[in-house]
Coordinates of C-alpha atoms and ligand atoms in Angstrom, one line a residue:
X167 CA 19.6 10.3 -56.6
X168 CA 16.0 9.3 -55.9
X169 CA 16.0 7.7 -59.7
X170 CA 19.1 6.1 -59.5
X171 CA 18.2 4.1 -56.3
X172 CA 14.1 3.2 -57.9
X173 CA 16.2 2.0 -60.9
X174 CA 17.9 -0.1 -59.0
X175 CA 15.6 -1.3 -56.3
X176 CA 13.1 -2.0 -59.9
X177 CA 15.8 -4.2 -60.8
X178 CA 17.2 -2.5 -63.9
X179 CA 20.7 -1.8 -64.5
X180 CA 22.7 1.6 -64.3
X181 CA 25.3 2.7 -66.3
X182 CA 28.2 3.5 -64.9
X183 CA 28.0 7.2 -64.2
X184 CA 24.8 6.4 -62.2
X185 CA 26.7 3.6 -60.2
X186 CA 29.7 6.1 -59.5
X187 CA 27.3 8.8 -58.1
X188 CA 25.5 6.6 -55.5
X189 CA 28.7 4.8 -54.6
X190 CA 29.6 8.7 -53.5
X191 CA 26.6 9.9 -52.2
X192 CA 25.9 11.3 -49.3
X193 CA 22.2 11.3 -49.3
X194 CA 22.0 7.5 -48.1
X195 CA 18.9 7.0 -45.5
X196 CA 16.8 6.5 -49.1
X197 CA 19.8 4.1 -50.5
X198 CA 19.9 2.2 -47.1
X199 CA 16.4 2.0 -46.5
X200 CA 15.5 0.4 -49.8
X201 CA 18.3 -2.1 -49.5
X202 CA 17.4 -2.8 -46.3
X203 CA 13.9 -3.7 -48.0
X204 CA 14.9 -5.8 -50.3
X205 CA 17.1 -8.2 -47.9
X206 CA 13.7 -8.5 -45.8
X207 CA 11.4 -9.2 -48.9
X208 CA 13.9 -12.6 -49.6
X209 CA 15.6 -12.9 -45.4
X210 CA 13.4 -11.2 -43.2
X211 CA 15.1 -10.7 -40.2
X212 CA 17.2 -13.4 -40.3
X213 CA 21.0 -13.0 -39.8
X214 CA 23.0 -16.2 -40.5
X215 CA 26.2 -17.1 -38.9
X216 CA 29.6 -18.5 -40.2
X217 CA 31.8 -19.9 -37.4
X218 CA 35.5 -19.0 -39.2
X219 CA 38.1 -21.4 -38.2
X220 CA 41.6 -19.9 -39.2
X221 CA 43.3 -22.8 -39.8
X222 CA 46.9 -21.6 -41.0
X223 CA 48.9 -18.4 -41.0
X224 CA 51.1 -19.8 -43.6
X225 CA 50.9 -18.6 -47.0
X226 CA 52.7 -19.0 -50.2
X227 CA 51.6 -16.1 -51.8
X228 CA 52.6 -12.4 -51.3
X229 CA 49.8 -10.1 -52.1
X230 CA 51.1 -6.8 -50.9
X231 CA 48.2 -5.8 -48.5
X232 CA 48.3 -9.0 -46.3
X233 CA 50.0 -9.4 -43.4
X234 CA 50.3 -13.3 -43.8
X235 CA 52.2 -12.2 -47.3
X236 CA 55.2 -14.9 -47.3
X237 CA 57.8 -12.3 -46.5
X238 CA 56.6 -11.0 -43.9
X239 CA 59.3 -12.9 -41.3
X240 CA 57.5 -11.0 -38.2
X241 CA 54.9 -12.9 -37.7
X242 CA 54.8 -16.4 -35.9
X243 CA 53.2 -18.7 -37.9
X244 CA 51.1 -21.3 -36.9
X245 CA 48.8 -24.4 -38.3
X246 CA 46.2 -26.5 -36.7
X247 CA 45.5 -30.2 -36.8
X248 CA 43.2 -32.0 -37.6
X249 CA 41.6 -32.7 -34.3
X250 CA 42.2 -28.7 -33.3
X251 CA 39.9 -27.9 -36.4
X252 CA 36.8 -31.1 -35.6
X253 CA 37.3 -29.4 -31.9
X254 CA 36.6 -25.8 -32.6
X255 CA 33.3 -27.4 -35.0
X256 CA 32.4 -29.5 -32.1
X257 CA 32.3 -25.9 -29.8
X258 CA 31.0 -24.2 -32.5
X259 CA 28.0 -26.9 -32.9
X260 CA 26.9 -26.9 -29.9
X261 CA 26.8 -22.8 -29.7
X262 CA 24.3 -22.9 -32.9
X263 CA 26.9 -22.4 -35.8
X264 CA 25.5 -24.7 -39.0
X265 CA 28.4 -23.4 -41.5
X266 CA 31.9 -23.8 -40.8
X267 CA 34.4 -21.7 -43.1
X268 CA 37.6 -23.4 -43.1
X269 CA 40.1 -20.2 -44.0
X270 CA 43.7 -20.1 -44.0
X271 CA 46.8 -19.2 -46.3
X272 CA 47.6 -21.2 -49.7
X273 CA 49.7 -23.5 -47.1
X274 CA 51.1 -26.4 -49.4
X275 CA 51.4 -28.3 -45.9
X276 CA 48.5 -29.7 -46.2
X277 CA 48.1 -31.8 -49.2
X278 CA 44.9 -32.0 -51.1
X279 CA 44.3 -35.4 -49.3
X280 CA 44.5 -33.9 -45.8
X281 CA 42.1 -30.7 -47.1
X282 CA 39.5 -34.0 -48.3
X283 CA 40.1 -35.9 -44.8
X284 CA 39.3 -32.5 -42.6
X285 CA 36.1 -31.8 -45.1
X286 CA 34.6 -35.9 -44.9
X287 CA 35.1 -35.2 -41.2
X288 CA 33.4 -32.7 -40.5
X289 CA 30.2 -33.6 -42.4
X290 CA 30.4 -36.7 -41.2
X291 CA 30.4 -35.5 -37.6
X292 CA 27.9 -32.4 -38.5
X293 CA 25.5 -33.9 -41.4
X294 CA 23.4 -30.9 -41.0
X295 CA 26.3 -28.1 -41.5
X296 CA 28.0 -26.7 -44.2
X297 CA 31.7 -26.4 -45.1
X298 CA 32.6 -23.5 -46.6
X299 CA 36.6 -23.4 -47.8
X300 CA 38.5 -20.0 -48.3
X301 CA 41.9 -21.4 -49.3
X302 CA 42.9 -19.3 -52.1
X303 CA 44.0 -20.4 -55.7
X304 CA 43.7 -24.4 -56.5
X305 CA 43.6 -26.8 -59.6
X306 CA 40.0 -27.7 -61.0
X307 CA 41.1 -31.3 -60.0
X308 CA 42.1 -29.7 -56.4
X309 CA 38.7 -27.8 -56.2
X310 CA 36.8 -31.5 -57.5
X311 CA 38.2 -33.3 -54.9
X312 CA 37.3 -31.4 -52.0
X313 CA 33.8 -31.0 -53.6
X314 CA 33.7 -34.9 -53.6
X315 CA 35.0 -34.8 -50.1
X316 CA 31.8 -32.6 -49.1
X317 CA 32.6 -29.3 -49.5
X318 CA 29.4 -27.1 -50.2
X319 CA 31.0 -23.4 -50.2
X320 CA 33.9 -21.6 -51.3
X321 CA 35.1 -17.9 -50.7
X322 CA 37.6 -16.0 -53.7
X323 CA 37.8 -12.7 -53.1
X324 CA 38.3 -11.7 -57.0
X325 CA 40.3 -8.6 -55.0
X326 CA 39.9 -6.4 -57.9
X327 CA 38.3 -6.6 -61.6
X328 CA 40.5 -4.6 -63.2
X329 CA 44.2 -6.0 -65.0
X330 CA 46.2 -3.1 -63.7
X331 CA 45.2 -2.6 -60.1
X332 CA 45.5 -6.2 -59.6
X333 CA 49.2 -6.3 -60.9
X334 CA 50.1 -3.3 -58.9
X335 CA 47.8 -5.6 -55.6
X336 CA 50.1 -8.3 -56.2
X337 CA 53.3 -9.8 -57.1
X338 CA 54.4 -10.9 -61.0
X339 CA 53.4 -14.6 -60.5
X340 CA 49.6 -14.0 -60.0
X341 CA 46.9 -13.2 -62.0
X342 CA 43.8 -12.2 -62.3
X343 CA 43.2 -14.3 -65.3
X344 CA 43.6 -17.5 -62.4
X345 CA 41.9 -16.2 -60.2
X346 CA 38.6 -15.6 -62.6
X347 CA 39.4 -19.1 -63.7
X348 CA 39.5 -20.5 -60.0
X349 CA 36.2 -18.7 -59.6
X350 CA 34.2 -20.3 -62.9
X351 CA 35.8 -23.5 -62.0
X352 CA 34.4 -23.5 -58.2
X353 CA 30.6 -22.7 -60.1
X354 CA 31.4 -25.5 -62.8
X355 CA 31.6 -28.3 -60.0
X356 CA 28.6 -26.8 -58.1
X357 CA 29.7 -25.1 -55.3
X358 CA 27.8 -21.8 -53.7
X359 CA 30.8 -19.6 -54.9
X360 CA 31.3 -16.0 -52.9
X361 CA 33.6 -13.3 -54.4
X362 CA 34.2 -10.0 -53.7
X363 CA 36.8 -7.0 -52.8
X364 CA 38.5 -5.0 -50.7
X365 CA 37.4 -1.3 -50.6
X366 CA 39.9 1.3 -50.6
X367 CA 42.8 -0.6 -51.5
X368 CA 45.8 1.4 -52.8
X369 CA 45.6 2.8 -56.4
X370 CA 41.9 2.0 -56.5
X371 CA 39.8 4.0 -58.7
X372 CA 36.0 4.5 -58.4
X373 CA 36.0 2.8 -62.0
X374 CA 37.7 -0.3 -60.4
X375 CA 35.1 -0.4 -58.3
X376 CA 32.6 -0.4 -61.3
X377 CA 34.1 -3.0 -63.0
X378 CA 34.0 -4.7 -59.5
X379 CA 30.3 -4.6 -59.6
X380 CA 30.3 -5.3 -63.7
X381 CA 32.3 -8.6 -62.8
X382 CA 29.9 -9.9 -60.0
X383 CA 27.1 -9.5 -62.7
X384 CA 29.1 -11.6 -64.5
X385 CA 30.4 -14.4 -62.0
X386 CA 26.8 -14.0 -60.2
X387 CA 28.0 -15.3 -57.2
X388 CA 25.9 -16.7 -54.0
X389 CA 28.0 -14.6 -51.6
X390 CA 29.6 -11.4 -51.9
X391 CA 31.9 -10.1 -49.3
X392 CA 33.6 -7.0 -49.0
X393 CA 35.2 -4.8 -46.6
X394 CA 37.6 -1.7 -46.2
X395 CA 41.2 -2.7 -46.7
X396 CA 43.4 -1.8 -43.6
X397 CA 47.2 -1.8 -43.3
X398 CA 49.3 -3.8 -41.9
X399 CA 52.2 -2.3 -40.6
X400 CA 54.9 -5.2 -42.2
X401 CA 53.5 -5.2 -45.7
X402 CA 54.9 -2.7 -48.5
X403 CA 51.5 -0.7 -47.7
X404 CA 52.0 -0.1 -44.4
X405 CA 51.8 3.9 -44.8
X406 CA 48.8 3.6 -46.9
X407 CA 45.5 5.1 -45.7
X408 CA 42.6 2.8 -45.2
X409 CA 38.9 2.3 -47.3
X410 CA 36.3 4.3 -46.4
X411 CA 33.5 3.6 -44.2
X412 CA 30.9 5.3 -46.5
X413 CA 31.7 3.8 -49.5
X414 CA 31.3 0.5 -47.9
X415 CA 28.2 0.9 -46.7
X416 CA 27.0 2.7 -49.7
X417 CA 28.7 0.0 -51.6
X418 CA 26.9 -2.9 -49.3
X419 CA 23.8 -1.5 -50.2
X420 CA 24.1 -1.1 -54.2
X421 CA 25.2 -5.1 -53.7
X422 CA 22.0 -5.8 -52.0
X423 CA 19.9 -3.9 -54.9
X424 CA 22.0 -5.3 -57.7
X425 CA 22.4 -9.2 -56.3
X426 CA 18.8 -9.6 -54.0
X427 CA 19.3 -12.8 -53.0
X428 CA 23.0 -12.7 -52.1
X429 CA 24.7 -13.3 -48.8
X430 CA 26.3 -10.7 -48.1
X431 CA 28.9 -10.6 -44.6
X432 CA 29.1 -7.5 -42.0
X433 CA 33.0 -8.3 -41.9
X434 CA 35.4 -8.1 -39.0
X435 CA 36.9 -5.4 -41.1
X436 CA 34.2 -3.3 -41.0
X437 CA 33.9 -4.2 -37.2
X438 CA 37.7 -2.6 -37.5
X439 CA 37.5 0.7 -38.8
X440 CA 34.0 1.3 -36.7
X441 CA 33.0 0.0 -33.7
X442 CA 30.0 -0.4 -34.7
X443 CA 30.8 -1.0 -38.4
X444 CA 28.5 -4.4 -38.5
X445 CA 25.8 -3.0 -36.7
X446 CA 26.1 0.0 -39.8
X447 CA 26.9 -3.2 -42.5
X448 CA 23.5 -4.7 -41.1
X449 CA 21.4 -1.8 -41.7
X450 CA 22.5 -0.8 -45.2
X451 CA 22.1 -4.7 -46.5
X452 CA 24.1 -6.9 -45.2
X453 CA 22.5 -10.4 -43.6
X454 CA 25.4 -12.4 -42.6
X455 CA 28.3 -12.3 -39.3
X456 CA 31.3 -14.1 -39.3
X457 CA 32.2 -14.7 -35.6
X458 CA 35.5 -16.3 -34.8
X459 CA 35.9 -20.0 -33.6
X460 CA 39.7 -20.3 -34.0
X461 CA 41.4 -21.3 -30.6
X462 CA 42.0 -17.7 -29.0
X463 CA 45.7 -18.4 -28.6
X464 CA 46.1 -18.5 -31.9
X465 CA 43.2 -15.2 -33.2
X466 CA 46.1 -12.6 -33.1
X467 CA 48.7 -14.4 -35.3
X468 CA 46.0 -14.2 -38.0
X469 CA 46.9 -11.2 -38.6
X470 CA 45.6 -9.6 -41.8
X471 CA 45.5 -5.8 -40.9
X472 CA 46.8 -3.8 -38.0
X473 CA 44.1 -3.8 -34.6
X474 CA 41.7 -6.3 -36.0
X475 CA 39.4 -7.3 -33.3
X476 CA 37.7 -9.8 -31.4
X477 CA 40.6 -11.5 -30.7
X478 CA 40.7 -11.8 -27.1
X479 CA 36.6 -14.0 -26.8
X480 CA 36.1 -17.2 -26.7
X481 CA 33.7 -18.6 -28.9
X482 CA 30.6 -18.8 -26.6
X483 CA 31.5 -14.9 -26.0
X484 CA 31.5 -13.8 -29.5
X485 CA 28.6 -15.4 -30.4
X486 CA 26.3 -13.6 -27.4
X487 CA 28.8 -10.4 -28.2
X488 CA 27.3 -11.0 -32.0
X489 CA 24.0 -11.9 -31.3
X490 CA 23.4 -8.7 -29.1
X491 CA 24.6 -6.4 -32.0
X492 CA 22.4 -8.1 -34.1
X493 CA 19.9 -7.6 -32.4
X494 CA 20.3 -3.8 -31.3
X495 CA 20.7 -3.1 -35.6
X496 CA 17.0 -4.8 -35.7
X497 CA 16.9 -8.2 -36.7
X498 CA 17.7 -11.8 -35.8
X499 CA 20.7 -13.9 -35.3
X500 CA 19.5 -17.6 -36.2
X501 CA 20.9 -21.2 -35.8
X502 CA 20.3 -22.3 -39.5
X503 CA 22.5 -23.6 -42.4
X504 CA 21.9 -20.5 -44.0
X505 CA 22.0 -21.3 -47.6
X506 CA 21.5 -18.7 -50.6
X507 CA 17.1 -18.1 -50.4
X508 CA 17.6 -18.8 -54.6
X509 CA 20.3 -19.0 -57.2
X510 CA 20.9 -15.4 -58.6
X511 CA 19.7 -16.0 -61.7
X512 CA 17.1 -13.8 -61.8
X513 CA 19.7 -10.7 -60.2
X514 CA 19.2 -7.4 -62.1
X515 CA 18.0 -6.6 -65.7
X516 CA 21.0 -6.0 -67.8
X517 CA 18.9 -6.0 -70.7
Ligands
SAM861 N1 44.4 -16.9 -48.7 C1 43.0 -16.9 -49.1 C2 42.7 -15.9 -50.2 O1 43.6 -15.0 -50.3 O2 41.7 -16.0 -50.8 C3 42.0 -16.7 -48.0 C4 42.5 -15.9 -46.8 S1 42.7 -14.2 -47.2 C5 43.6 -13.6 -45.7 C6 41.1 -13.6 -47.0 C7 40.8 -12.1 -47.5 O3 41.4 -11.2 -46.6 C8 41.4 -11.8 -48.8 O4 40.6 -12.2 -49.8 C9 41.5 -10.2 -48.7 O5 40.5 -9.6 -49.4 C10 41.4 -10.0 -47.2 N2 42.5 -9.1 -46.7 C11 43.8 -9.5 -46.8 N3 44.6 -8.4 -46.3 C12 43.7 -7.4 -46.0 C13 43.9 -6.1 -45.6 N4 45.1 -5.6 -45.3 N5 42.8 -5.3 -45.3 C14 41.5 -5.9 -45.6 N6 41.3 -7.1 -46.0 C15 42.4 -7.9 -46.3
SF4_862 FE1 48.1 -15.4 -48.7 FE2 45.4 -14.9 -49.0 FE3 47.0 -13.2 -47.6 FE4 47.3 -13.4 -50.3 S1 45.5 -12.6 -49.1 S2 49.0 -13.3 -48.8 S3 46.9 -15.5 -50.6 S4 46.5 -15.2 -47.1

């Protein structure tokens, strides 16, 4: 095991029996430790902070995890405005955020033109933050526009690499072939693109995941989020058991050896199936929270998975709440923009 991590940590690839046995292993505190390593030679102790503004619960779509999924008539849905969203930015501001992700459904409500308006907005109000959108499948021209409007960041989970598992993720009219071309279309117009997957989704195979890691080396993203898949209890996987802790972590800390530079999250999901899931996240690689600045009235109709938390806080609350975890995993919540140290280029040796 010792080998496969120095490979790594030397920046040289593995093949994929090498990446399946440390995605497994139980023999982590030499795994963790060098990832940890590596996130301090290029962060530090810097954590950076994303205030996530939920913006809709409507969705189009109906991937078969998600508890927003279209046909899922149990939940109230509900959108904010305009002003709701500059409001939460405004509290989020003057609370130290410096990024505000802008996450919601594929909710046709809002036309591109309304997406553009909220982006101009905000950067007009907050010159020195970034917008990050995480609003699912769009055109290039789509994408282009809110790029022009200001838009610095977008999250696309690629959910899974592989052709099958993503049919048997999702319903006939999506594909993973759009989705990869969402992805090289959000790096063509110049945005710092994050990707990633869910861990422990149904049917998922530990050669999914390899081909998850095979198509990050690919898209070499900027971000990289993932985090265990939880049911919700109206989807068609409500019976289905949830990712693993361990392989997330372990799975956090090949990222951190593969992709150096990248901004990885400790994700409310993780938060979910641990209590002190980011804390563990933190000290196996990750360097970035995602606190919540939705309106709290609105936090539990977001509802992804079953008994997510921190739904109940205001925003001032979470952020202390965040900070003090931080802290207590050894290292640093900061007020900065928090932009990728270096473009990836130069992530591991596939040669
Ligand atoms: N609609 C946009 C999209 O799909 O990219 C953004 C919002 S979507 C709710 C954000 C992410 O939530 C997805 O990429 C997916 O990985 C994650 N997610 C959805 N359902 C989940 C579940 N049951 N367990 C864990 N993560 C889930
Ligand atoms: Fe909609 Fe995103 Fe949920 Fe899929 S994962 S149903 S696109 S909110």
């Amino acid at each position: 095991m010792k080998e496969l991590i120095e490979t790594l940590y030397k920046n040289k690839d593995l093949d994929g029996g090498g990446l399946k046995l440390l995605i497994d292993t139980e023999d982590t505190d030499l795994l963790y430790e060098k990832a940890v390593e590596v996130r301090r030679k290029y962060y530090k102790t810097a954590v950076y902070t994303r205030g996530l503004i939920e913006f809709t619960s409507y969705c189009k779509n109906n991937c078969l995890y998600c508890g927003l999924r279209a046909d899922n008539k149990n939940l109230k849905r509900y959108r904010l405005t305009k002003e709701d969203i500059l409001s939460c930015c405004g509290t989020g501001y003057e609370i130290g955020f410096r990024t505000f992700v802008l996450q919601g459904g594929e909710d046709m409500a809002y036309s591109d033109k309304d997406i553009c308006s909220v982006v101009s907005e905000i950067k007009s109000r907050f010159p020195d933050c970034a917008v990050t959108l995480s609003i699912g499948e769009r055109s290039f021209e789509a994408y282009k526009a809110y790029r022009e409007a200001g838009a610095d960041r977008y999250l696309l989970r690629h959910e899974t690499a592989d052709e099958a598992h993503y049919k048997r993720l999702h319903p006939e009219n999506m594909s993973l072939e759009n989705r990869k071309r969402c992805l090289f279309d959000l790096k063509k117009l110049g945005y710092q693109v994050g990707s990633g997957f869910m861990v422990g989704s149904p049917y998922q195979t530990i050669d999914n995941l390899v081909s998850d890691l095979r198509f990050l080396q690919e898209l070499r993203p900027d971000m990289i989020g993932i985090g265990p898949f939880l049911p919700h209890s109206d989807t068609p996987f409500a019976d289905r058991e949830k990712g693993s802790l361990k392989r997330c972590l372990n799975l956090i800390a090949i990222l951190r050896l593969m992709f150096p530079y990248a901004l990885i999250p400790a994700t409310t999901a993780l938060g979910t199936i641990h209590p002190l899931g980011r804390e563990m996240g933190l000290k196996a690689g990750a360097n970035v929270v995602m606190p919540n600045l939705s309106p709290t009235g609105v936090r539990k109709l977001y509802s992804l998975y079953d008994n997510k938390i921190c739904t109940g806080e205001e925003a001032a609350e979470c952020r202390d709440c965040l900070a003090g975890r931080v802290r207590s995993a050894g290292f640093e919540l900061v007020t900065d923009i928090g932009n990728v140290k270096k473009s990836p280029l130069a992530d591991i040796d596939t040669a």
